[in-house]
Amino acid sequence: MSSIGIFISIMAALGVGAVSPGPSFVVVSRIAISRSRLDGLAAALGMGAGGVVFAALALAGLTALLSQFEWLYLLLKVAGGVYLLYIAVNIWRGAAQPLAVCDTINGRRAPMRSFTTALLTQLSNPKTIIVYASLFAALLPRTVPLDLIIALPLGVFAVEAGWYSIVALAFSARRPRRFYLAAKSWIDRAAGAVMGGLGLRLILSGLSAR
């Protein structure tokens, strides 16, 4: 298979995974609705940056290290689950608080905070690097051409940031925002429960594998 064919195959598989609902979707959609469109797009870029980190680590062979030292992988899973629980608790605690929607929060720092939140959310699930490594191992040749080494991280960023930009643009529109403001407490509690459930599952899967 040519480099172009390999690249397209990997991007198609990653695209299917990106659109699957998960903590990343919850975070980006909530940021876009409750803060601003700019914050939502910043969060989308954070997701893209996190995808690039995982792609680079997979290409560098970190998965071989994680498979050799299982305790490190389990530690990362538990730490990621704890971070998701932290987000869940904050969302739940703020569910009953009224929200003043505006274009910025605390001035110019809001987009950077949204970017960082999304980046950490993306990096909180070490299973993602296993998905990347599995696809790379299945589809890449034994000797990876330089053009693919350069193109894959760029493609991953385009897929992740592109999809979550669509999510941010959709959820920052007026109707979704009005719906969120009208049902904020219920939506926040549901989002907190989802994030908490994902975090607990990640922690339990790490602890049960010991």
Coordinates of N, CA and C in Angstrom, one line a residue:
M1 N 0.8 -1.2 0.0 CA 0.0 0.0 0.0 C 0.9 1.3 0.0
S2 N 0.5 2.3 -0.8 CA 1.3 3.5 -0.9 C 1.2 4.3 0.4
S3 N 2.1 5.3 0.6 CA 2.0 6.1 1.8 C 0.7 6.9 1.9
I4 N 0.2 7.3 0.7 CA -1.1 8.0 0.7 C -2.2 7.1 1.2
G5 N -2.2 5.9 0.7 CA -3.3 4.9 1.0 C -3.2 4.6 2.5
I6 N -2.0 4.4 3.1 CA -1.8 4.2 4.5 C -2.3 5.4 5.3
F7 N -2.0 6.5 4.9 CA -2.4 7.8 5.6 C -3.9 7.9 5.6
I8 N -4.5 7.7 4.5 CA -6.0 7.8 4.4 C -6.7 6.8 5.3
S9 N -6.1 5.6 5.3 CA -6.7 4.5 6.1 C -6.6 4.8 7.6
I10 N -5.5 5.3 8.0 CA -5.3 5.6 9.4 C -6.2 6.8 9.8
M11 N -6.3 7.8 9.0 CA -7.1 9.0 9.3 C -8.6 8.6 9.3
A12 N -9.0 7.7 8.4 CA -10.4 7.3 8.4 C -10.8 6.6 9.7
A13 N -9.9 5.7 10.2 CA -10.1 5.0 11.4 C -10.1 5.9 12.6
L14 N -9.2 6.9 12.6 CA -9.2 7.8 13.8 C -10.4 8.7 13.7
G15 N -10.9 9.1 12.5 CA -12.1 9.9 12.4 C -13.3 9.3 13.0
V16 N -13.4 7.9 12.8 CA -14.5 7.2 13.4 C -14.4 7.2 14.9
G17 N -13.2 7.1 15.4 CA -13.0 7.1 16.9 C -13.3 8.5 17.5
A18 N -12.9 9.5 16.7 CA -13.1 10.9 17.2 C -14.5 11.3 17.4
V19 N -15.4 10.8 16.6 CA -16.8 11.2 16.6 C -17.6 10.4 17.7
S20 N -16.9 9.4 18.2 CA -17.6 8.6 19.3 C -17.7 9.4 20.6
P21 N -18.9 9.4 21.2 CA -19.1 10.3 22.4 C -18.1 9.8 23.5
G22 N -17.6 10.7 24.3 CA -16.7 10.4 25.4 C -16.5 11.7 26.2
P23 N -15.5 11.6 27.1 CA -15.2 12.8 27.9 C -14.8 14.0 27.1
S24 N -14.1 13.8 26.0 CA -13.7 15.0 25.2 C -14.9 15.7 24.6
F25 N -15.9 14.9 24.1 CA -17.1 15.6 23.6 C -17.8 16.3 24.7
V26 N -17.9 15.8 25.9 CA -18.6 16.5 27.0 C -17.9 17.8 27.3
V27 N -16.6 17.8 27.4 CA -15.9 18.9 27.8 C -16.0 20.0 26.7
V28 N -15.8 19.7 25.4 CA -15.8 20.7 24.4 C -17.2 21.3 24.2
S29 N -18.2 20.5 24.2 CA -19.6 21.0 24.1 C -20.0 21.9 25.2
R30 N -19.6 21.5 26.4 CA -20.0 22.3 27.6 C -19.2 23.6 27.6
I31 N -17.9 23.6 27.2 CA -17.2 24.9 27.2 C -17.8 25.8 26.1
A32 N -18.2 25.2 25.0 CA -18.7 26.1 23.9 C -20.0 26.7 24.3
I33 N -20.9 25.9 25.0 CA -22.2 26.5 25.4 C -22.0 27.5 26.6
S34 N -21.3 27.1 27.6 CA -21.3 27.9 28.8 C -20.3 29.1 28.7
R35 N -19.3 29.1 27.8 CA -18.4 30.2 27.8 C -18.6 31.0 26.5
S36 N -17.9 30.6 25.4 CA -18.1 31.3 24.2 C -17.6 30.5 23.0
R37 N -17.9 30.9 21.8 CA -17.5 30.2 20.6 C -15.9 30.1 20.6
L38 N -15.3 31.3 20.9 CA -13.8 31.3 20.9 C -13.3 30.3 21.9
D39 N -13.9 30.2 23.1 CA -13.4 29.2 24.0 C -13.6 27.7 23.5
G40 N -14.7 27.5 22.8 CA -15.0 26.2 22.3 C -13.9 25.8 21.2
L41 N -13.6 26.8 20.4 CA -12.6 26.5 19.3 C -11.2 26.3 20.0
A42 N -10.9 27.1 21.1 CA -9.7 26.9 21.8 C -9.6 25.5 22.4
A43 N -10.7 25.0 22.9 CA -10.8 23.6 23.4 C -10.6 22.6 22.3
A44 N -11.1 22.9 21.1 CA -10.9 22.0 20.0 C -9.4 21.9 19.6
L45 N -8.8 23.0 19.7 CA -7.3 23.0 19.4 C -6.6 22.2 20.5
G46 N -7.1 22.3 21.7 CA -6.5 21.5 22.8 C -6.6 20.0 22.6
M47 N -7.8 19.6 22.1 CA -8.0 18.2 21.7 C -7.0 17.8 20.6
G48 N -6.9 18.7 19.6 CA -5.9 18.4 18.5 C -4.5 18.2 19.0
A49 N -4.1 19.1 19.9 CA -2.8 19.1 20.5 C -2.5 17.8 21.3
G50 N -3.5 17.4 22.0 CA -3.4 16.1 22.8 C -3.3 14.9 21.8
G51 N -4.0 15.0 20.7 CA -3.9 13.9 19.8 C -2.5 13.8 19.2
V52 N -1.9 15.0 18.9 CA -0.6 15.0 18.4 C 0.4 14.4 19.3
V53 N 0.2 14.7 20.6 CA 1.1 14.2 21.7 C 1.1 12.7 21.6
F54 N -0.1 12.1 21.6 CA -0.3 10.7 21.6 C 0.3 10.0 20.3
A55 N 0.1 10.7 19.2 CA 0.6 10.2 17.9 C 2.1 10.2 17.9
A56 N 2.7 11.2 18.5 CA 4.2 11.3 18.5 C 4.7 10.2 19.5
L57 N 4.0 10.0 20.6 CA 4.5 9.0 21.5 C 4.4 7.6 21.0
A58 N 3.3 7.4 20.2 CA 3.1 6.1 19.6 C 4.2 5.8 18.6
L59 N 4.5 6.9 17.8 CA 5.5 6.7 16.8 C 6.9 6.5 17.4
A60 N 7.1 7.1 18.6 CA 8.4 7.0 19.3 C 8.5 5.7 20.0
G61 N 7.4 4.9 20.1 CA 7.5 3.6 20.7 C 7.3 3.6 22.2
L62 N 6.6 4.6 22.7 CA 6.3 4.6 24.2 C 5.4 3.4 24.6
T63 N 4.6 2.9 23.6 CA 3.7 1.8 24.0 C 4.5 0.5 24.3
A64 N 5.7 0.4 23.7 CA 6.5 -0.7 24.1 C 7.0 -0.6 25.5
L65 N 7.3 0.6 26.0 CA 7.6 0.8 27.4 C 6.5 0.6 28.3
L66 N 5.3 1.0 27.9 CA 4.1 0.8 28.8 C 3.8 -0.7 28.9
S67 N 4.0 -1.4 27.8 CA 3.7 -2.9 27.8 C 4.7 -3.6 28.6
Q68 N 5.9 -3.1 28.7 CA 7.0 -3.7 29.4 C 6.8 -3.4 30.9
F69 N 6.5 -2.2 31.3 CA 6.2 -1.8 32.7 C 4.8 -1.6 32.9
E70 N 4.0 -2.7 33.1 CA 2.6 -2.6 33.2 C 2.1 -1.6 34.4
W71 N 2.9 -1.6 35.4 CA 2.5 -0.7 36.5 C 2.5 0.8 36.1
L72 N 3.3 1.2 35.1 CA 3.3 2.5 34.7 C 2.0 2.8 33.9
Y73 N 1.6 1.9 33.1 CA 0.3 2.1 32.4 C -0.8 2.1 33.3
L74 N -0.8 1.3 34.3 CA -1.9 1.3 35.3 C -1.9 2.6 36.1
L75 N -0.8 3.0 36.4 CA -0.7 4.3 37.2 C -1.2 5.5 36.3
L76 N -0.9 5.5 35.1 CA -1.5 6.5 34.2 C -3.0 6.4 34.1
K77 N -3.5 5.2 34.0 CA -5.0 5.1 34.0 C -5.6 5.6 35.2
V78 N -5.1 5.3 36.4 CA -5.7 5.7 37.6 C -5.6 7.3 37.7
A79 N -4.4 7.8 37.4 CA -4.2 9.3 37.4 C -5.2 10.0 36.4
G80 N -5.4 9.4 35.3 CA -6.4 9.9 34.3 C -7.8 9.9 34.9
G81 N -8.1 8.8 35.5 CA -9.5 8.7 36.1 C -9.7 9.7 37.2
V82 N -8.7 9.9 38.0 CA -8.8 10.9 39.1 C -9.0 12.3 38.5
Y83 N -8.3 12.6 37.4 CA -8.5 13.9 36.8 C -10.0 14.1 36.3
L84 N -10.5 13.0 35.6 CA -11.9 13.1 35.2 C -12.8 13.2 36.3
L85 N -12.6 12.6 37.4 CA -13.4 12.7 38.6 C -13.4 14.2 39.1
Y86 N -12.2 14.8 39.1 CA -12.0 16.1 39.5 C -12.9 17.1 38.7
I87 N -12.9 16.9 37.4 CA -13.7 17.7 36.5 C -15.2 17.4 36.8
A88 N -15.6 16.1 37.0 CA -17.0 15.8 37.3 C -17.5 16.5 38.5
V89 N -16.7 16.5 39.6 CA -17.1 17.1 40.9 C -17.3 18.6 40.7
N90 N -16.4 19.3 39.9 CA -16.5 20.7 39.7 C -17.8 21.0 38.9
I91 N -18.1 20.2 37.9 CA -19.3 20.4 37.1 C -20.5 20.2 38.0
W92 N -20.5 19.2 38.8 CA -21.7 18.9 39.6 C -21.9 20.0 40.6
R93 N -20.8 20.4 41.3 CA -20.9 21.5 42.3 C -21.4 22.8 41.8
G94 N -21.1 23.1 40.5 CA -21.6 24.3 39.9 C -22.9 24.2 39.2
A95 N -23.6 23.0 39.3 CA -24.8 22.9 38.5 C -25.9 23.8 38.9
A96 N -26.0 24.1 40.2 CA -27.1 24.9 40.7 C -26.7 26.4 40.7
Q97 N -25.5 26.8 40.3 CA -25.1 28.2 40.3 C -25.6 28.8 39.0
P98 N -26.2 30.0 39.0 CA -26.5 30.7 37.8 C -25.3 31.1 37.0
L99 N -25.5 31.1 35.7 CA -24.4 31.3 34.8 C -24.6 32.6 34.0
A100 N -23.7 33.5 34.1 CA -23.7 34.7 33.2 C -22.9 34.5 32.0
V101 N -23.5 34.3 30.9 CA -22.9 33.9 29.6 C -22.3 35.2 29.0
C102 N -21.0 35.2 28.7 CA -20.4 36.3 28.0 C -19.3 35.8 27.1
D103 N -18.7 36.7 26.4 CA -17.7 36.2 25.4 C -16.3 35.9 26.1
T104 N -16.1 36.4 27.2 CA -14.8 36.0 27.9 C -15.0 35.8 29.4
I105 N -14.1 35.1 30.0 CA -14.2 34.8 31.4 C -12.8 35.2 31.9
N106 N -12.8 36.2 32.9 CA -11.6 36.7 33.4 C -10.6 37.2 32.3
G107 N -11.2 37.9 31.4 CA -10.4 38.6 30.3 C -9.9 37.6 29.3
R108 N -8.6 37.9 28.9 CA -8.0 37.2 27.8 C -7.6 35.7 28.2
R109 N -7.7 35.4 29.5 CA -7.2 34.1 29.9 C -8.2 33.0 29.6
A110 N -9.4 33.3 29.3 CA -10.4 32.2 29.1 C -10.1 31.2 27.9
P111 N -9.7 31.7 26.8 CA -9.3 30.7 25.7 C -8.2 29.8 26.1
M112 N -7.1 30.3 26.7 CA -6.0 29.5 27.2 C -6.5 28.5 28.2
R113 N -7.3 28.9 29.1 CA -7.8 28.0 30.1 C -8.7 26.9 29.5
S114 N -9.5 27.2 28.5 CA -10.2 26.2 27.8 C -9.3 25.3 27.0
F115 N -8.3 25.8 26.4 CA -7.3 25.0 25.7 C -6.7 24.0 26.6
T116 N -6.2 24.5 27.8 CA -5.6 23.6 28.8 C -6.5 22.5 29.3
T117 N -7.7 22.9 29.6 CA -8.7 21.9 30.1 C -8.9 20.8 29.1
A118 N -9.1 21.2 27.8 CA -9.3 20.2 26.8 C -8.0 19.3 26.6
L119 N -6.9 19.9 26.6 CA -5.6 19.2 26.4 C -5.5 18.2 27.5
L120 N -5.7 18.6 28.8 CA -5.5 17.6 29.9 C -6.6 16.5 29.9
T121 N -7.8 16.9 29.4 CA -8.8 15.9 29.3 C -8.4 14.8 28.3
Q122 N -7.9 15.3 27.1 CA -7.5 14.4 26.1 C -6.3 13.5 26.6
L123 N -5.4 14.0 27.3 CA -4.3 13.3 27.8 C -4.6 12.4 29.0
S124 N -5.8 12.6 29.6 CA -6.1 11.9 30.8 C -6.4 10.4 30.6
N125 N -6.6 10.0 29.3 CA -7.0 8.6 29.0 C -5.8 8.0 28.3
P126 N -5.0 7.2 29.0 CA -3.9 6.6 28.3 C -4.3 5.5 27.3
K127 N -5.6 5.1 27.3 CA -6.0 4.1 26.3 C -5.9 4.6 24.9
T128 N -5.9 6.0 24.8 CA -5.9 6.6 23.5 C -4.6 6.2 22.8
I129 N -3.5 6.3 23.5 CA -2.2 6.0 22.9 C -2.1 4.5 22.4
I130 N -2.8 3.6 23.1 CA -2.9 2.2 22.7 C -3.7 2.1 21.4
V131 N -4.7 2.9 21.2 CA -5.5 2.9 20.0 C -4.6 3.4 18.8
Y132 N -3.9 4.5 19.1 CA -3.0 5.0 18.1 C -1.9 4.0 17.7
A133 N -1.3 3.4 18.7 CA -0.2 2.5 18.5 C -0.7 1.2 17.7
S134 N -2.0 0.8 18.1 CA -2.5 -0.4 17.4 C -2.7 -0.1 15.9
L135 N -3.3 1.1 15.6 CA -3.5 1.4 14.2 C -2.2 1.5 13.5
F136 N -1.2 2.2 14.1 CA 0.1 2.4 13.5 C 0.8 1.0 13.3
A137 N 0.7 0.1 14.3 CA 1.3 -1.2 14.1 C 0.7 -2.0 13.0
A138 N -0.6 -1.9 12.9 CA -1.4 -2.7 11.9 C -1.2 -2.2 10.5
L139 N -1.0 -0.9 10.3 CA -1.1 -0.3 9.0 C 0.3 0.3 8.5
L140 N 1.2 0.6 9.4 CA 2.4 1.2 9.0 C 3.4 0.1 8.6
P141 N 4.3 0.3 7.6 CA 5.3 -0.6 7.3 C 6.4 -0.7 8.4
R142 N 7.2 -1.7 8.3 CA 8.2 -1.9 9.4 C 9.1 -0.7 9.4
T143 N 9.5 -0.2 8.3 CA 10.3 1.1 8.2 C 9.4 2.2 7.7
V144 N 9.1 3.1 8.6 CA 8.1 4.2 8.3 C 8.8 5.3 7.5
P145 N 8.3 5.6 6.3 CA 8.9 6.7 5.5 C 8.8 8.0 6.2
L146 N 9.7 8.9 5.9 CA 9.8 10.2 6.6 C 8.5 11.0 6.3
D147 N 8.0 10.9 5.1 CA 6.8 11.6 4.8 C 5.6 11.2 5.7
L148 N 5.5 10.0 6.1 CA 4.5 9.5 7.0 C 4.7 10.0 8.4
I149 N 6.0 10.0 8.8 CA 6.3 10.4 10.1 C 5.9 11.9 10.3
I150 N 6.1 12.7 9.3 CA 5.7 14.1 9.3 C 4.2 14.3 9.2
A151 N 3.6 13.5 8.3 CA 2.2 13.7 7.9 C 1.2 13.2 9.0
L152 N 1.6 12.1 9.7 CA 0.7 11.5 10.7 C 0.3 12.5 11.8
P153 N 1.2 13.1 12.5 CA 0.8 14.0 13.6 C 0.0 15.2 13.0
L154 N 0.3 15.7 11.8 CA -0.5 16.8 11.2 C -1.9 16.3 10.9
G155 N -2.0 15.1 10.4 CA -3.3 14.5 10.1 C -4.1 14.3 11.3
V156 N -3.5 13.8 12.4 CA -4.2 13.6 13.7 C -4.7 14.9 14.2
F157 N -3.9 15.9 14.1 CA -4.4 17.3 14.6 C -5.6 17.7 13.8
A158 N -5.5 17.5 12.5 CA -6.6 18.0 11.6 C -7.9 17.2 11.9
V159 N -7.8 15.9 12.2 CA -9.0 15.1 12.5 C -9.6 15.5 13.8
E160 N -8.7 15.6 14.9 CA -9.2 15.9 16.2 C -9.7 17.3 16.3
A161 N -8.9 18.3 15.9 CA -9.3 19.7 16.0 C -10.4 20.0 15.1
G162 N -10.4 19.3 13.9 CA -11.5 19.6 13.0 C -12.9 19.1 13.5
W163 N -12.9 17.9 14.0 CA -14.2 17.4 14.5 C -14.7 18.2 15.7
Y164 N -13.8 18.5 16.7 CA -14.2 19.3 17.8 C -14.5 20.7 17.5
S165 N -13.9 21.3 16.5 CA -14.3 22.6 16.0 C -15.8 22.6 15.5
I166 N -16.1 21.5 14.8 CA -17.5 21.4 14.4 C -18.5 21.3 15.6
V167 N -18.0 20.5 16.6 CA -18.8 20.5 17.9 C -18.9 21.8 18.6
A168 N -17.8 22.5 18.6 CA -17.8 23.9 19.3 C -18.7 24.8 18.5
L169 N -18.6 24.9 17.2 CA -19.5 25.8 16.4 C -21.0 25.4 16.6
A170 N -21.3 24.1 16.6 CA -22.7 23.7 16.7 C -23.2 24.1 18.1
F171 N -22.5 23.8 19.2 CA -23.0 24.0 20.5 C -22.9 25.5 21.0
S172 N -22.2 26.3 20.3 CA -22.1 27.7 20.7 C -23.1 28.6 20.0
A173 N -24.0 27.9 19.2 CA -25.1 28.6 18.5 C -26.1 29.0 19.5
R174 N -27.0 29.9 19.1 CA -28.0 30.5 20.1 C -28.9 29.5 20.6
R175 N -29.5 28.6 19.8 CA -30.5 27.7 20.3 C -29.9 26.7 21.3
P176 N -28.8 26.0 21.0 CA -28.2 25.2 22.0 C -27.9 25.9 23.3
R177 N -27.4 27.1 23.2 CA -27.1 27.9 24.4 C -28.3 28.2 25.2
R178 N -29.4 28.6 24.5 CA -30.6 28.9 25.2 C -31.1 27.7 26.0
F179 N -31.1 26.6 25.3 CA -31.5 25.3 25.9 C -30.7 25.0 27.1
Y180 N -29.4 25.2 27.0 CA -28.5 24.9 28.1 C -28.8 25.8 29.3
L181 N -29.0 27.1 29.1 CA -29.3 28.0 30.2 C -30.6 27.7 30.8
A182 N -31.6 27.2 30.1 CA -32.9 26.9 30.6 C -32.8 25.6 31.5
A183 N -32.0 24.7 31.1 CA -31.9 23.4 31.8 C -30.5 23.2 32.4
K184 N -29.8 24.2 32.8 CA -28.4 24.1 33.2 C -28.2 23.1 34.3
S185 N -29.0 23.2 35.4 CA -28.7 22.3 36.5 C -28.8 20.8 36.1
W186 N -29.8 20.5 35.3 CA -30.0 19.1 34.9 C -28.9 18.7 33.9
I187 N -28.5 19.5 33.0 CA -27.5 19.2 32.0 C -26.1 19.0 32.7
D188 N -25.8 20.0 33.6 CA -24.5 19.9 34.3 C -24.4 18.6 35.2
R189 N -25.5 18.3 35.9 CA -25.5 17.1 36.7 C -25.3 15.8 35.8
A190 N -26.0 15.8 34.6 CA -25.9 14.7 33.7 C -24.4 14.6 33.2
A191 N -23.9 15.8 32.8 CA -22.5 15.8 32.3 C -21.5 15.4 33.4
G192 N -21.7 15.9 34.7 CA -20.9 15.5 35.8 C -21.0 14.0 36.0
A193 N -22.2 13.4 35.9 CA -22.4 12.0 36.1 C -21.6 11.2 35.1
V194 N -21.7 11.6 33.8 CA -21.0 10.9 32.7 C -19.5 11.0 33.0
M195 N -19.0 12.2 33.2 CA -17.6 12.3 33.5 C -17.1 11.5 34.7
G196 N -17.9 11.5 35.7 CA -17.6 10.7 36.9 C -17.6 9.3 36.6
G197 N -18.6 8.8 35.9 CA -18.6 7.4 35.5 C -17.4 6.9 34.7
L198 N -17.0 7.8 33.7 CA -15.9 7.5 32.9 C -14.6 7.5 33.8
G199 N -14.5 8.4 34.7 CA -13.3 8.4 35.6 C -13.3 7.2 36.5
L200 N -14.4 6.8 37.1 CA -14.4 5.7 37.9 C -14.1 4.4 37.1
R201 N -14.6 4.3 35.9 CA -14.3 3.1 35.1 C -12.8 3.0 34.8
L202 N -12.2 4.2 34.5 CA -10.8 4.2 34.3 C -10.0 3.8 35.5
I203 N -10.4 4.3 36.7 CA -9.7 3.9 37.9 C -9.9 2.5 38.2
L204 N -11.1 2.0 38.1 CA -11.4 0.6 38.5 C -10.7 -0.4 37.5
S205 N -10.6 0.0 36.2 CA -9.9 -0.9 35.3 C -8.4 -0.9 35.6
G206 N -7.9 0.2 36.1 CA -6.5 0.2 36.4 C -6.2 -0.6 37.7
L207 N -7.1 -0.5 38.7 CA -6.9 -1.2 39.9 C -7.1 -2.7 39.8
S208 N -8.1 -3.0 39.0 CA -8.5 -4.4 38.9 C -7.5 -5.2 38.1
A209 N -6.6 -4.5 37.3 CA -5.6 -5.2 36.5 C -4.4 -5.5 37.3
R210 N -4.3 -5.0 38.5 CA -3.1 -5.2 39.3 C -2.9 -6.7 39.7

